[in-house]
């Protein structure tokens, strides 16, 4: 989309006042029209409008004015200050989530992970955090199992992961954490003695992975294979 200044220069040469007024209204209303298209609910119209939004001043003005931007536009933003503003302040949680996925600034990610009201946005932030101590805090305290799960996927501290397997309140978090365990003795104990059958299966499967260096789904162990793995243990 050409810059508005181009159109204003063009309009200056128009002699017909009525036509000139029409063109000026089109130029001045274009931003509002695009925003209306972005919020239309029609995916085709939304993406077509998103493709037209190419100038950064428009994006910056929209972001700083507190107006919600369609998620299809976020990928076009390269100005880090704008992304940060959107990630921290946009009213639409899905827009914030899209912006967070493009942010690497650890201070911003920390602020989002610890304070955003949306679990989807906190989860996006957790995926980008590299500070293991902060990840442990998130994995221990966040009320959303999805956020805890995202944090755990970047944690390597085996003692902490073992604690999660034994204490997290949500079954899926406990189960998926088994995939990150490397302590053979602990896995043997889980496979033989844990009261949760799914955890026993997952631990047995993880032992097989470690021994053979293969990647298998923890959710595809039948009873016969479990017995075979226990014999190996």
GROMACS .gro file of C-alpha atoms in nm:
model
  233
    1UNK     CA    1   0.000   0.000   0.000
    2UNK     CA    2   0.158   0.334  -0.105
    3UNK     CA    3   0.227   0.587   0.167
    4UNK     CA    4  -0.048   0.839   0.238
    5UNK     CA    5   0.187   1.126   0.144
    6UNK     CA    6   0.192   0.990  -0.211
    7UNK     CA    7  -0.185   1.017  -0.231
    8UNK     CA    8  -0.189   1.368  -0.085
    9UNK     CA    9   0.054   1.483  -0.357
   10UNK     CA   10  -0.171   1.319  -0.614
   11UNK     CA   11  -0.481   1.488  -0.470
   12UNK     CA   12  -0.317   1.830  -0.481
   13UNK     CA   13  -0.324   1.814  -0.861
   14UNK     CA   14  -0.693   1.728  -0.884
   15UNK     CA   15  -0.895   2.020  -1.019
   16UNK     CA   16  -1.246   1.882  -0.963
   17UNK     CA   17  -1.332   1.973  -0.602
   18UNK     CA   18  -1.600   1.704  -0.566
   19UNK     CA   19  -1.365   1.431  -0.689
   20UNK     CA   20  -1.085   1.570  -0.471
   21UNK     CA   21  -1.311   1.556  -0.164
   22UNK     CA   22  -1.407   1.196  -0.241
   23UNK     CA   23  -1.042   1.090  -0.273
   24UNK     CA   24  -0.948   1.267   0.050
   25UNK     CA   25  -1.227   1.088   0.237
   26UNK     CA   26  -1.105   0.757   0.100
   27UNK     CA   27  -0.751   0.830   0.219
   28UNK     CA   28  -0.856   0.948   0.564
   29UNK     CA   29  -1.105   0.666   0.613
   30UNK     CA   30  -0.874   0.391   0.492
   31UNK     CA   31  -0.734   0.316   0.837
   32UNK     CA   32  -1.081   0.282   0.987
   33UNK     CA   33  -1.194   0.067   0.695
   34UNK     CA   34  -0.897  -0.166   0.736
   35UNK     CA   35  -0.959  -0.195   1.109
   36UNK     CA   36  -1.324  -0.279   1.039
   37UNK     CA   37  -1.215  -0.549   0.795
   38UNK     CA   38  -0.969  -0.689   1.050
   39UNK     CA   39  -1.254  -0.724   1.300
   40UNK     CA   40  -1.513  -0.846   1.047
   41UNK     CA   41  -1.498  -1.211   1.153
   42UNK     CA   42  -1.451  -1.318   0.791
   43UNK     CA   43  -1.108  -1.486   0.763
   44UNK     CA   44  -1.069  -1.398   0.394
   45UNK     CA   45  -1.150  -1.031   0.447
   46UNK     CA   46  -0.929  -1.018   0.754
   47UNK     CA   47  -0.626  -1.161   0.579
   48UNK     CA   48  -0.679  -0.940   0.275
   49UNK     CA   49  -0.680  -0.635   0.501
   50UNK     CA   50  -0.375  -0.765   0.687
   51UNK     CA   51  -0.186  -0.793   0.357
   52UNK     CA   52  -0.256  -0.425   0.289
   53UNK     CA   53  -0.108  -0.306   0.616
   54UNK     CA   54   0.255  -0.267   0.527
   55UNK     CA   55   0.360   0.070   0.667
   56UNK     CA   56   0.505   0.064   1.020
   57UNK     CA   57   0.370   0.409   1.121
   58UNK     CA   58   0.016   0.271   1.090
   59UNK     CA   59   0.104  -0.034   1.299
   60UNK     CA   60   0.275   0.177   1.563
   61UNK     CA   61  -0.014   0.422   1.583
   62UNK     CA   62  -0.261   0.137   1.615
   63UNK     CA   63  -0.060  -0.042   1.883
   64UNK     CA   64   0.012   0.263   2.094
   65UNK     CA   65  -0.347   0.382   2.072
   66UNK     CA   66  -0.455   0.064   2.251
   67UNK     CA   67  -0.652  -0.063   1.952
   68UNK     CA   68  -0.663  -0.438   1.908
   69UNK     CA   69  -0.472  -0.563   1.604
   70UNK     CA   70  -0.577  -0.873   1.412
   71UNK     CA   71  -0.338  -1.161   1.479
   72UNK     CA   72  -0.262  -1.189   1.107
   73UNK     CA   73  -0.082  -0.855   1.124
   74UNK     CA   74   0.155  -0.940   1.409
   75UNK     CA   75   0.396  -1.134   1.189
   76UNK     CA   76   0.451  -0.819   0.984
   77UNK     CA   77   0.576  -0.616   1.279
   78UNK     CA   78   0.952  -0.597   1.314
   79UNK     CA   79   0.975  -0.298   1.549
   80UNK     CA   80   1.059  -0.453   1.887
   81UNK     CA   81   0.913  -0.160   2.083
   82UNK     CA   82   0.578  -0.212   1.914
   83UNK     CA   83   0.583  -0.587   1.981
   84UNK     CA   84   0.659  -0.520   2.347
   85UNK     CA   85   0.375  -0.269   2.373
   86UNK     CA   86   0.133  -0.515   2.218
   87UNK     CA   87   0.252  -0.808   2.431
   88UNK     CA   88   0.206  -0.613   2.752
   89UNK     CA   89  -0.100  -0.401   2.682
   90UNK     CA   90  -0.319  -0.523   2.396
   91UNK     CA   91  -0.671  -0.603   2.514
   92UNK     CA   92  -0.698  -0.917   2.301
   93UNK     CA   93  -0.526  -1.216   2.462
   94UNK     CA   94  -0.471  -1.389   2.126
   95UNK     CA   95  -0.297  -1.081   1.989
   96UNK     CA   96  -0.076  -1.064   2.299
   97UNK     CA   97   0.006  -1.431   2.257
   98UNK     CA   98   0.115  -1.383   1.895
   99UNK     CA   99   0.337  -1.091   1.995
  100UNK     CA  100   0.493  -1.281   2.285
  101UNK     CA  101   0.599  -1.563   2.055
  102UNK     CA  102   0.813  -1.310   1.865
  103UNK     CA  103   0.980  -1.169   2.176
  104UNK     CA  104   1.315  -1.288   2.314
  105UNK     CA  105   1.370  -1.017   2.576
  106UNK     CA  106   1.383  -1.218   2.898
  107UNK     CA  107   1.267  -0.928   3.117
  108UNK     CA  108   0.953  -0.885   2.907
  109UNK     CA  109   0.886  -1.259   2.901
  110UNK     CA  110   0.923  -1.275   3.278
  111UNK     CA  111   0.677  -0.991   3.329
  112UNK     CA  112   0.426  -1.158   3.099
  113UNK     CA  113   0.470  -1.506   3.248
  114UNK     CA  114   0.417  -1.383   3.603
  115UNK     CA  115   0.141  -1.129   3.551
  116UNK     CA  116  -0.071  -1.182   3.240
  117UNK     CA  117  -0.430  -1.287   3.311
  118UNK     CA  118  -0.440  -1.528   3.017
  119UNK     CA  119  -0.292  -1.874   3.057
  120UNK     CA  120  -0.236  -1.888   2.679
  121UNK     CA  121  -0.019  -1.575   2.693
  122UNK     CA  122   0.171  -1.696   3.001
  123UNK     CA  123   0.228  -2.027   2.827
  124UNK     CA  124   0.375  -1.852   2.522
  125UNK     CA  125   0.608  -1.659   2.751
  126UNK     CA  126   0.716  -1.973   2.936
  127UNK     CA  127   0.823  -2.135   2.609
  128UNK     CA  128   1.065  -1.848   2.549
  129UNK     CA  129   1.218  -1.822   2.897
  130UNK     CA  130   1.571  -1.955   2.943
  131UNK     CA  131   1.623  -1.885   3.315
  132UNK     CA  132   1.577  -2.226   3.477
  133UNK     CA  133   1.514  -2.084   3.824
  134UNK     CA  134   1.231  -1.872   3.687
  135UNK     CA  135   1.096  -2.172   3.500
  136UNK     CA  136   1.096  -2.370   3.823
  137UNK     CA  137   0.900  -2.094   3.992
  138UNK     CA  138   0.644  -2.098   3.711
  139UNK     CA  139   0.625  -2.477   3.711
  140UNK     CA  140   0.567  -2.476   4.087
  141UNK     CA  141   0.318  -2.194   4.124
  142UNK     CA  142   0.119  -2.127   3.806
  143UNK     CA  143  -0.245  -2.228   3.844
  144UNK     CA  144  -0.268  -2.347   3.483
  145UNK     CA  145  -0.137  -2.696   3.407
  146UNK     CA  146  -0.069  -2.584   3.049
  147UNK     CA  147   0.167  -2.311   3.168
  148UNK     CA  148   0.338  -2.548   3.410
  149UNK     CA  149   0.379  -2.798   3.128
  150UNK     CA  150   0.538  -2.533   2.902
  151UNK     CA  151   0.783  -2.439   3.176
  152UNK     CA  152   0.878  -2.799   3.253
  153UNK     CA  153   0.975  -2.864   2.891
  154UNK     CA  154   1.277  -2.632   2.934
  155UNK     CA  155   1.387  -2.758   3.276
  156UNK     CA  156   1.676  -3.004   3.309
  157UNK     CA  157   1.717  -3.020   3.690
  158UNK     CA  158   1.647  -3.387   3.758
  159UNK     CA  159   1.572  -3.346   4.129
  160UNK     CA  160   1.309  -3.085   4.047
  161UNK     CA  161   1.157  -3.296   3.769
  162UNK     CA  162   1.135  -3.596   3.998
  163UNK     CA  163   0.947  -3.383   4.249
  164UNK     CA  164   0.703  -3.275   3.978
  165UNK     CA  165   0.632  -3.636   3.879
  166UNK     CA  166   0.543  -3.716   4.238
  167UNK     CA  167   0.357  -3.403   4.342
  168UNK     CA  168   0.197  -3.209   4.054
  169UNK     CA  169  -0.180  -3.209   4.091
  170UNK     CA  170  -0.253  -3.268   3.723
  171UNK     CA  171  -0.199  -3.613   3.573
  172UNK     CA  172  -0.080  -3.493   3.231
  173UNK     CA  173   0.195  -3.276   3.379
  174UNK     CA  174   0.318  -3.569   3.586
  175UNK     CA  175   0.306  -3.796   3.285
  176UNK     CA  176   0.479  -3.567   3.037
  177UNK     CA  177   0.753  -3.489   3.289
  178UNK     CA  178   0.856  -3.854   3.285
  179UNK     CA  179   0.985  -3.791   2.930
  180UNK     CA  180   1.251  -3.559   3.072
  181UNK     CA  181   1.382  -3.795   3.340
  182UNK     CA  182   1.726  -3.952   3.306
  183UNK     CA  183   1.779  -4.107   3.652
  184UNK     CA  184   1.756  -4.481   3.590
  185UNK     CA  185   1.711  -4.577   3.955
  186UNK     CA  186   1.423  -4.332   3.996
  187UNK     CA  187   1.260  -4.453   3.673
  188UNK     CA  188   1.290  -4.815   3.786
  189UNK     CA  189   1.114  -4.726   4.110
  190UNK     CA  190   0.838  -4.545   3.920
  191UNK     CA  191   0.792  -4.836   3.679
  192UNK     CA  192   0.763  -5.087   3.960
  193UNK     CA  193   0.595  -4.906   4.245
  194UNK     CA  194   0.407  -4.594   4.142
  195UNK     CA  195   0.036  -4.622   4.214
  196UNK     CA  196  -0.056  -4.459   3.882
  197UNK     CA  197  -0.059  -4.719   3.604
  198UNK     CA  198   0.004  -4.457   3.335
  199UNK     CA  199   0.311  -4.335   3.520
  200UNK     CA  200   0.439  -4.692   3.553
  201UNK     CA  201   0.398  -4.744   3.179
  202UNK     CA  202   0.561  -4.412   3.096
  203UNK     CA  203   0.858  -4.483   3.323
  204UNK     CA  204   0.908  -4.827   3.170
  205UNK     CA  205   0.894  -4.677   2.822
  206UNK     CA  206   1.141  -4.405   2.922
  207UNK     CA  207   1.383  -4.668   3.049
  208UNK     CA  208   1.365  -4.841   2.714
  209UNK     CA  209   1.432  -4.510   2.538
  210UNK     CA  210   1.739  -4.446   2.749
  211UNK     CA  211   1.876  -4.795   2.697
  212UNK     CA  212   1.822  -4.814   2.323
  213UNK     CA  213   1.850  -4.447   2.235
  214UNK     CA  214   1.513  -4.442   2.059
  215UNK     CA  215   1.218  -4.206   2.071
  216UNK     CA  216   0.883  -4.370   2.143
  217UNK     CA  217   0.548  -4.232   2.245
  218UNK     CA  218   0.480  -4.276   2.613
  219UNK     CA  219   0.116  -4.335   2.529
  220UNK     CA  220   0.164  -4.649   2.317
  221UNK     CA  221   0.260  -4.915   2.570
  222UNK     CA  222   0.031  -5.217   2.594
  223UNK     CA  223   0.016  -5.456   2.888
  224UNK     CA  224   0.232  -5.724   2.726
  225UNK     CA  225   0.507  -5.474   2.647
  226UNK     CA  226   0.488  -5.339   3.000
  227UNK     CA  227   0.543  -5.689   3.138
  228UNK     CA  228   0.839  -5.735   2.904
  229UNK     CA  229   0.992  -5.407   3.014
  230UNK     CA  230   0.948  -5.495   3.380
  231UNK     CA  231   1.133  -5.821   3.320
  232UNK     CA  232   1.419  -5.617   3.168
  233UNK     CA  233   1.421  -5.392   3.475
   0.00000   0.00000   0.00000
